[in-house]
């Protein structure tokens, strides 16, 4: 589902000119922080996050006129950001060792599965679990769990009803928990 | 009764500061600028690609004229083959015997052996004897001439130890 705000931006960008550029700036300021948060939790590097986000913006500006509007704009941006992050990280890891940003999480004691595992290890399993989720569930989990947005805010962002979002989040959580249990208990 | 907490409740996420609005404005401006630059480069690249392609085509055509062997035109090769097929066997043998010195002996032997091998293949038990000679004729001839094959081939003289090889 496309929100009216997104529709207006897409229309203006497709038209081009100064109005299109202005719309692109508005879109970047609105979605930028969410995409930034999505990237930095994986890269643990502000400079690299900036480079990746720059590439995401270039691709968005370049391909938005061809966007067929079959999904929400955020879903489309999320996919571009995800692919770009994974692609650039793959290249960068060949050159330097990049560690996962374990500063963004805190592991609370009291769960037998997590005991004896480092924060980095737990995070890498958590990211691996998100990778195997369907896009819709991964998106909701990203916004709810990592970016701590309310379902109302996510509804405004994705155009999906709160009921559907809650269901997706619940399934995502169940799958991730099962995945972590399986990986850390072996 | 307290609700049992799952794994994700034990992994809490800390908030990370997001950059200011200016940061995203700068990235957006840069994206637009880079795309415009890309278009200009693409246009000039396409132009230079056309020039480069034309140059390569010209060199290729030039090369065709330069490197084509003028001594062996295609028509002559075809003619030679058809002329050879018109020659009779006698004419070829005569030519070879007159110019035998021009050939290498080894090559002739090699060729002859190939011909012999082919001929041997063609000999079968049925056509081994000429049609007008019967086997009985040969037996009579041997009897009349008293030819002893064993004697002729020294088959009576052999060392018994030689048999052990089997």
Tab-separated table of C-alpha atoms in Angstrom:
chain	number	residue	atom	x	y	z
A	1	UNK	CA	0.000	0.000	0.000
A	2	UNK	CA	1.331	3.388	-0.997
A	3	UNK	CA	0.796	6.379	1.278
A	4	UNK	CA	-0.362	9.676	-0.278
A	5	UNK	CA	2.867	11.336	0.866
A	6	UNK	CA	4.978	8.730	-0.989
A	7	UNK	CA	2.761	8.946	-4.078
A	8	UNK	CA	3.245	12.701	-4.248
A	9	UNK	CA	7.032	12.401	-3.941
A	10	UNK	CA	7.230	9.698	-6.611
A	11	UNK	CA	5.046	11.710	-8.974
A	12	UNK	CA	7.180	14.833	-8.571
A	13	UNK	CA	10.452	12.915	-8.974
A	14	UNK	CA	9.131	11.253	-12.121
A	15	UNK	CA	8.204	14.676	-13.506
A	16	UNK	CA	11.751	15.891	-12.850
A	17	UNK	CA	13.000	19.475	-12.653
A	18	UNK	CA	13.433	21.514	-9.488
A	19	UNK	CA	10.211	20.194	-7.969
A	20	UNK	CA	11.500	16.644	-8.431
A	21	UNK	CA	14.813	17.475	-6.791
A	22	UNK	CA	13.011	19.151	-3.890
A	23	UNK	CA	10.805	16.077	-3.437
A	24	UNK	CA	13.887	13.859	-3.447
A	25	UNK	CA	15.429	15.990	-0.677
A	26	UNK	CA	12.276	15.646	1.411
A	27	UNK	CA	12.192	11.905	0.835
A	28	UNK	CA	15.872	11.607	1.821
A	29	UNK	CA	15.392	13.527	5.061
A	30	UNK	CA	12.306	11.478	5.934
A	31	UNK	CA	13.626	7.975	5.162
A	32	UNK	CA	17.347	8.711	5.626
A	33	UNK	CA	17.481	8.215	9.440
A	34	UNK	CA	15.676	4.846	9.201
A	35	UNK	CA	17.959	3.636	6.449
A	36	UNK	CA	20.983	4.968	8.323
A	37	UNK	CA	19.963	2.975	11.417
A	38	UNK	CA	19.438	-0.095	9.253
A	39	UNK	CA	22.990	0.159	7.874
A	40	UNK	CA	25.004	1.215	10.924
A	41	UNK	CA	23.879	-1.654	13.093
A	42	UNK	CA	25.538	-3.975	10.599
A	43	UNK	CA	28.602	-1.960	9.598
A	44	UNK	CA	29.628	-0.498	12.991
A	45	UNK	CA	31.373	2.222	11.015
A	46	UNK	CA	30.009	5.743	10.443
A	47	UNK	CA	32.180	6.465	7.377
A	48	UNK	CA	31.195	3.209	5.698
A	49	UNK	CA	27.532	3.780	6.607
A	50	UNK	CA	27.717	7.186	4.926
A	51	UNK	CA	29.240	5.632	1.792
A	52	UNK	CA	26.573	2.936	1.632
A	53	UNK	CA	23.762	5.420	2.191
A	54	UNK	CA	25.202	7.618	-0.540
A	55	UNK	CA	25.032	4.656	-2.944
A	56	UNK	CA	21.472	3.930	-1.806
A	57	UNK	CA	20.453	7.527	-2.542
A	58	UNK	CA	22.124	7.448	-5.957
A	59	UNK	CA	20.292	4.224	-6.850
A	60	UNK	CA	17.027	5.622	-5.513
A	61	UNK	CA	17.319	8.836	-7.533
A	62	UNK	CA	18.315	6.876	-10.619
A	63	UNK	CA	15.656	4.166	-10.457
A	64	UNK	CA	12.712	5.874	-8.784
A	65	UNK	CA	11.283	7.063	-12.142
A	66	UNK	CA	11.044	3.350	-13.091
A	67	UNK	CA	9.488	2.309	-9.750
A	68	UNK	CA	6.281	0.400	-10.543
A	69	UNK	CA	4.654	1.106	-7.153
A	70	UNK	CA	3.775	-2.518	-6.529
A	71	UNK	CA	5.057	-2.244	-2.952
A	72	UNK	CA	5.317	0.512	-0.366
A	73	UNK	CA	8.131	2.991	-1.002
A	74	UNK	CA	9.756	2.056	2.316
A	75	UNK	CA	9.771	-1.642	1.334
A	76	UNK	CA	11.517	-0.747	-1.908
A	77	UNK	CA	14.079	1.444	-0.098
A	78	UNK	CA	14.600	-1.236	2.549
A	79	UNK	CA	15.422	-3.775	-0.169
A	80	UNK	CA	17.869	-1.442	-1.934
A	81	UNK	CA	19.553	-0.614	1.386
A	82	UNK	CA	19.767	-4.272	2.359
A	83	UNK	CA	21.274	-5.330	-0.971
A	84	UNK	CA	23.686	-2.413	-1.055
A	85	UNK	CA	24.856	-3.043	2.520
A	86	UNK	CA	25.427	-6.737	1.962
A	87	UNK	CA	27.154	-6.107	-1.383
A	88	UNK	CA	29.523	-3.436	-0.059
A	89	UNK	CA	30.264	-5.395	3.114
A	90	UNK	CA	31.204	-8.427	1.053
A	91	UNK	CA	33.715	-6.310	-0.879
A	92	UNK	CA	35.012	-4.546	2.241
A	93	UNK	CA	35.447	-7.759	4.206
A	94	UNK	CA	37.841	-8.945	1.547
A	95	UNK	CA	40.024	-5.931	2.268
A	96	UNK	CA	39.658	-5.391	6.000
A	97	UNK	CA	38.106	-7.190	8.887
A	98	UNK	CA	34.843	-5.589	9.902
A	99	UNK	CA	33.324	-6.501	13.208
A	100	UNK	CA	29.650	-6.480	14.011
A	101	UNK	CA	28.453	-3.460	15.980
A	102	UNK	CA	27.991	-5.080	19.367
A	103	UNK	CA	27.773	-1.675	21.053
A	104	UNK	CA	24.156	-1.346	20.003
A	105	UNK	CA	22.967	-4.272	22.111
A	106	UNK	CA	23.087	-5.215	25.717
A	107	UNK	CA	22.793	-8.833	26.761
A	108	UNK	CA	20.843	-9.205	29.969
A	109	UNK	CA	21.761	-12.199	32.148
A	110	UNK	CA	19.278	-14.917	33.075
A	111	UNK	CA	18.731	-16.865	29.865
A	112	UNK	CA	20.481	-20.225	29.710
A	113	UNK	CA	20.800	-20.211	25.896
A	114	UNK	CA	22.662	-16.895	25.852
A	115	UNK	CA	25.057	-17.733	28.672
A	116	UNK	CA	28.629	-18.340	27.578
A	117	UNK	CA	28.171	-16.517	24.282
A	118	UNK	CA	29.621	-13.110	23.447
A	119	UNK	CA	27.447	-10.171	22.406
A	120	UNK	CA	29.070	-10.273	18.969
A	121	UNK	CA	28.243	-13.943	18.564
A	122	UNK	CA	24.626	-13.426	19.624
A	123	UNK	CA	24.236	-10.462	17.284
A	124	UNK	CA	25.670	-12.324	14.315
A	125	UNK	CA	23.166	-15.147	14.896
A	126	UNK	CA	20.382	-12.584	15.239
A	127	UNK	CA	21.366	-10.990	11.890
A	128	UNK	CA	21.567	-14.409	10.267
A	129	UNK	CA	18.040	-15.127	11.525
A	130	UNK	CA	16.742	-11.861	10.024
A	131	UNK	CA	18.374	-12.732	6.688
A	132	UNK	CA	16.192	-15.821	6.292
A	133	UNK	CA	12.929	-14.017	7.050
A	134	UNK	CA	10.561	-12.988	4.257
A	135	UNK	CA	11.017	-9.290	3.422
A	136	UNK	CA	7.780	-8.075	5.023
A	137	UNK	CA	8.599	-9.755	8.347
A	138	UNK	CA	12.217	-8.544	8.232
A	139	UNK	CA	11.044	-4.975	7.608
A	140	UNK	CA	8.600	-4.974	10.523
A	141	UNK	CA	11.180	-6.557	12.812
A	142	UNK	CA	13.776	-3.969	11.790
A	143	UNK	CA	11.429	-1.062	12.522
A	144	UNK	CA	9.876	-2.446	15.693
A	145	UNK	CA	12.779	-4.212	17.371
A	146	UNK	CA	15.823	-2.190	16.312
A	147	UNK	CA	14.294	1.211	15.610
A	148	UNK	CA	11.683	0.897	18.355
A	149	UNK	CA	8.847	2.416	16.379
A	150	UNK	CA	5.224	1.955	17.315
A	151	UNK	CA	2.884	-0.074	15.113
A	152	UNK	CA	1.043	3.162	14.358
A	153	UNK	CA	4.256	4.728	13.048
A	154	UNK	CA	5.066	1.622	11.022
A	155	UNK	CA	1.552	1.683	9.587
A	156	UNK	CA	2.088	5.266	8.445
A	157	UNK	CA	5.406	4.286	6.940
A	158	UNK	CA	4.468	1.103	5.126
A	159	UNK	CA	0.751	1.535	4.522
A	160	UNK	CA	0.090	-1.889	6.103
A	161	UNK	CA	-2.637	-2.199	8.758
A	162	UNK	CA	-1.589	-2.458	12.398
A	163	UNK	CA	-3.231	-5.874	12.713
A	164	UNK	CA	-1.223	-7.278	9.822
A	165	UNK	CA	1.951	-5.672	11.188
A	166	UNK	CA	1.412	-7.212	14.627
A	167	UNK	CA	0.899	-10.632	13.091
A	168	UNK	CA	4.037	-10.289	10.953
A	169	UNK	CA	6.099	-9.152	13.944
A	170	UNK	CA	4.830	-12.015	16.095
A	171	UNK	CA	5.735	-14.606	13.447
A	172	UNK	CA	9.134	-12.956	12.883
A	173	UNK	CA	9.915	-13.059	16.606
A	174	UNK	CA	8.947	-16.720	16.860
A	175	UNK	CA	11.122	-17.659	13.880
A	176	UNK	CA	14.103	-15.661	15.172
A	177	UNK	CA	13.839	-17.165	18.658
A	178	UNK	CA	13.738	-20.677	17.205
A	179	UNK	CA	16.726	-19.881	14.974
A	180	UNK	CA	18.819	-18.483	17.858
A	181	UNK	CA	17.940	-21.463	20.096
A	182	UNK	CA	18.965	-23.854	17.370
A	183	UNK	CA	22.260	-22.102	16.599
A	184	UNK	CA	23.419	-21.321	20.117
A	185	UNK	CA	22.474	-24.653	21.640
A	186	UNK	CA	24.651	-26.578	19.183
B	1	UNK	CA	2.577	-15.444	37.933
B	2	UNK	CA	5.407	-13.886	35.988
B	3	UNK	CA	5.508	-14.424	32.257
B	4	UNK	CA	8.489	-16.400	31.015
B	5	UNK	CA	10.773	-14.124	29.017
B	6	UNK	CA	12.045	-15.230	25.620
B	7	UNK	CA	15.551	-14.742	24.209
B	8	UNK	CA	14.798	-11.437	22.504
B	9	UNK	CA	13.775	-9.905	25.836
B	10	UNK	CA	17.344	-10.521	27.013
B	11	UNK	CA	18.870	-8.794	23.995
B	12	UNK	CA	18.067	-5.118	24.403
B	13	UNK	CA	18.908	-2.558	21.765
B	14	UNK	CA	20.552	0.734	22.644
B	15	UNK	CA	19.547	3.797	20.718
B	16	UNK	CA	22.121	5.201	18.349
B	17	UNK	CA	22.260	8.900	17.512
B	18	UNK	CA	21.148	9.680	14.002
B	19	UNK	CA	22.951	12.409	12.018
B	20	UNK	CA	21.311	15.820	11.499
B	21	UNK	CA	18.985	16.707	8.615
B	22	UNK	CA	21.868	18.471	6.839
B	23	UNK	CA	23.683	15.174	6.532
B	24	UNK	CA	20.820	13.680	4.489
B	25	UNK	CA	20.408	16.867	2.434
B	26	UNK	CA	24.088	16.681	1.482
B	27	UNK	CA	23.787	13.045	0.451
B	28	UNK	CA	20.701	13.830	-1.665
B	29	UNK	CA	22.459	16.753	-3.387
B	30	UNK	CA	25.486	14.570	-4.072
B	31	UNK	CA	23.290	11.797	-5.544
B	32	UNK	CA	21.591	14.227	-7.955
B	33	UNK	CA	24.942	15.787	-8.906
B	34	UNK	CA	26.588	12.405	-9.534
B	35	UNK	CA	23.709	11.196	-11.681
B	36	UNK	CA	23.923	14.351	-13.832
B	37	UNK	CA	27.676	13.883	-14.197
B	38	UNK	CA	27.061	10.242	-15.104
B	39	UNK	CA	24.730	11.293	-17.917
B	40	UNK	CA	27.340	13.655	-19.405
B	41	UNK	CA	30.048	11.001	-19.165
B	42	UNK	CA	27.708	8.426	-20.715
B	43	UNK	CA	26.988	10.719	-23.666
B	44	UNK	CA	30.664	11.463	-24.308
B	45	UNK	CA	31.528	7.813	-23.778
B	46	UNK	CA	28.968	6.774	-26.389
B	47	UNK	CA	30.470	9.278	-28.834
B	48	UNK	CA	34.009	8.008	-28.270
B	49	UNK	CA	32.744	4.423	-28.568
B	50	UNK	CA	31.403	5.184	-32.069
B	51	UNK	CA	34.757	6.695	-33.110
B	52	UNK	CA	36.644	3.748	-31.669
B	53	UNK	CA	34.346	1.253	-33.406
B	54	UNK	CA	34.788	2.978	-36.772
B	55	UNK	CA	38.571	2.943	-36.351
B	56	UNK	CA	38.578	-0.790	-35.544
B	57	UNK	CA	36.384	-1.540	-38.583
B	58	UNK	CA	38.693	0.481	-40.853
B	59	UNK	CA	41.777	-1.350	-39.543
B	60	UNK	CA	40.058	-4.695	-40.067
B	61	UNK	CA	39.137	-3.926	-43.686
B	62	UNK	CA	42.633	-2.600	-44.372
B	63	UNK	CA	44.094	-5.779	-42.862
B	64	UNK	CA	41.943	-7.940	-45.157
B	65	UNK	CA	43.466	-6.304	-48.232
B	66	UNK	CA	47.019	-6.379	-46.893
B	67	UNK	CA	47.180	-9.929	-45.551
B	68	UNK	CA	45.276	-11.740	-48.303
B	69	UNK	CA	47.830	-13.931	-50.218
B	70	UNK	CA	47.775	-12.736	-53.825
B	71	UNK	CA	49.740	-15.807	-55.046
B	72	UNK	CA	46.959	-18.306	-54.398
B	73	UNK	CA	43.703	-17.063	-55.764
B	74	UNK	CA	40.765	-19.242	-54.851
B	75	UNK	CA	39.793	-19.958	-58.480
B	76	UNK	CA	43.193	-21.465	-59.280
B	77	UNK	CA	42.969	-23.939	-56.365
B	78	UNK	CA	39.571	-25.139	-57.578
B	79	UNK	CA	40.877	-25.499	-61.165
B	80	UNK	CA	43.925	-27.577	-60.088
B	81	UNK	CA	41.731	-30.126	-58.337
B	82	UNK	CA	39.475	-30.590	-61.344
B	83	UNK	CA	42.464	-30.836	-63.741
B	84	UNK	CA	44.082	-33.596	-61.659
B	85	UNK	CA	40.962	-35.729	-61.828
B	86	UNK	CA	41.144	-35.619	-65.627
B	87	UNK	CA	44.653	-37.230	-65.695
B	88	UNK	CA	44.879	-40.949	-66.453
B	89	UNK	CA	46.714	-43.401	-64.182
B	90	UNK	CA	49.429	-44.025	-66.805
B	91	UNK	CA	50.119	-40.329	-67.145
B	92	UNK	CA	50.580	-40.019	-63.376
B	93	UNK	CA	52.909	-43.083	-63.173
B	94	UNK	CA	54.972	-41.750	-66.079
B	95	UNK	CA	55.252	-38.379	-64.445
B	96	UNK	CA	56.327	-39.879	-61.128
B	97	UNK	CA	58.925	-42.218	-62.684
B	98	UNK	CA	60.436	-39.375	-64.717
B	99	UNK	CA	60.646	-37.143	-61.665
B	100	UNK	CA	61.434	-39.761	-59.065
B	101	UNK	CA	64.457	-37.862	-57.818
B	102	UNK	CA	62.156	-35.093	-56.645
B	103	UNK	CA	60.494	-37.418	-54.114
B	104	UNK	CA	61.780	-38.576	-50.798
B	105	UNK	CA	62.139	-42.352	-50.576
B	106	UNK	CA	60.717	-42.439	-47.068
B	107	UNK	CA	57.546	-40.742	-48.188
B	108	UNK	CA	57.088	-43.171	-51.064
B	109	UNK	CA	57.573	-46.178	-48.747
B	110	UNK	CA	55.117	-44.749	-46.304
B	111	UNK	CA	52.540	-44.188	-49.007
B	112	UNK	CA	53.129	-47.638	-50.506
B	113	UNK	CA	52.612	-49.321	-47.155
B	114	UNK	CA	49.326	-47.507	-46.721
B	115	UNK	CA	48.225	-48.728	-50.140
B	116	UNK	CA	49.297	-52.296	-49.332
B	117	UNK	CA	47.443	-52.296	-46.051
B	118	UNK	CA	44.292	-51.208	-47.830
B	119	UNK	CA	44.716	-53.935	-50.413
B	120	UNK	CA	45.268	-56.630	-47.783
B	121	UNK	CA	42.045	-55.617	-46.143
B	122	UNK	CA	40.211	-56.234	-49.363
B	123	UNK	CA	41.498	-59.858	-49.677
B	124	UNK	CA	39.023	-62.295	-48.227
B	125	UNK	CA	39.051	-66.083	-48.127
B	126	UNK	CA	36.484	-66.248	-50.873
B	127	UNK	CA	38.271	-64.193	-53.461
B	128	UNK	CA	41.822	-65.218	-52.438
B	129	UNK	CA	42.062	-67.715	-55.323
B	130	UNK	CA	41.487	-66.675	-58.890
B	131	UNK	CA	38.160	-68.104	-60.043
B	132	UNK	CA	39.645	-70.521	-62.619
B	133	UNK	CA	41.906	-72.349	-60.086
B	134	UNK	CA	40.460	-74.999	-57.786
B	135	UNK	CA	41.967	-76.198	-54.500
B	136	UNK	CA	42.348	-79.708	-55.964
B	137	UNK	CA	44.523	-78.249	-58.723
B	138	UNK	CA	46.879	-76.874	-56.133
B	139	UNK	CA	46.979	-80.227	-54.275
B	140	UNK	CA	47.853	-82.020	-57.493
B	141	UNK	CA	50.554	-79.469	-58.215
B	142	UNK	CA	52.118	-79.992	-54.787
B	143	UNK	CA	52.031	-83.790	-55.208
B	144	UNK	CA	53.547	-83.567	-58.671
B	145	UNK	CA	56.320	-81.281	-57.577
B	146	UNK	CA	56.849	-83.238	-54.284
B	147	UNK	CA	57.077	-80.156	-52.223
B	148	UNK	CA	57.524	-80.806	-48.547
B	149	UNK	CA	56.413	-77.764	-46.580
B	150	UNK	CA	57.918	-78.979	-43.334
B	151	UNK	CA	61.296	-79.396	-44.930
B	152	UNK	CA	61.080	-76.122	-46.776
B	153	UNK	CA	60.347	-74.207	-43.616
B	154	UNK	CA	62.750	-76.216	-41.359
B	155	UNK	CA	59.902	-77.290	-39.129
B	156	UNK	CA	61.685	-80.555	-38.236
B	157	UNK	CA	64.507	-78.690	-36.607
B	158	UNK	CA	63.499	-77.057	-33.412
B	159	UNK	CA	64.568	-77.136	-29.819
B	160	UNK	CA	61.983	-78.863	-27.584
B	161	UNK	CA	62.595	-76.275	-24.902
B	162	UNK	CA	61.159	-73.683	-27.224
B	163	UNK	CA	57.792	-75.306	-26.755
B	164	UNK	CA	57.842	-74.451	-23.073
B	165	UNK	CA	57.173	-70.868	-23.853
B	166	UNK	CA	53.514	-71.807	-24.334
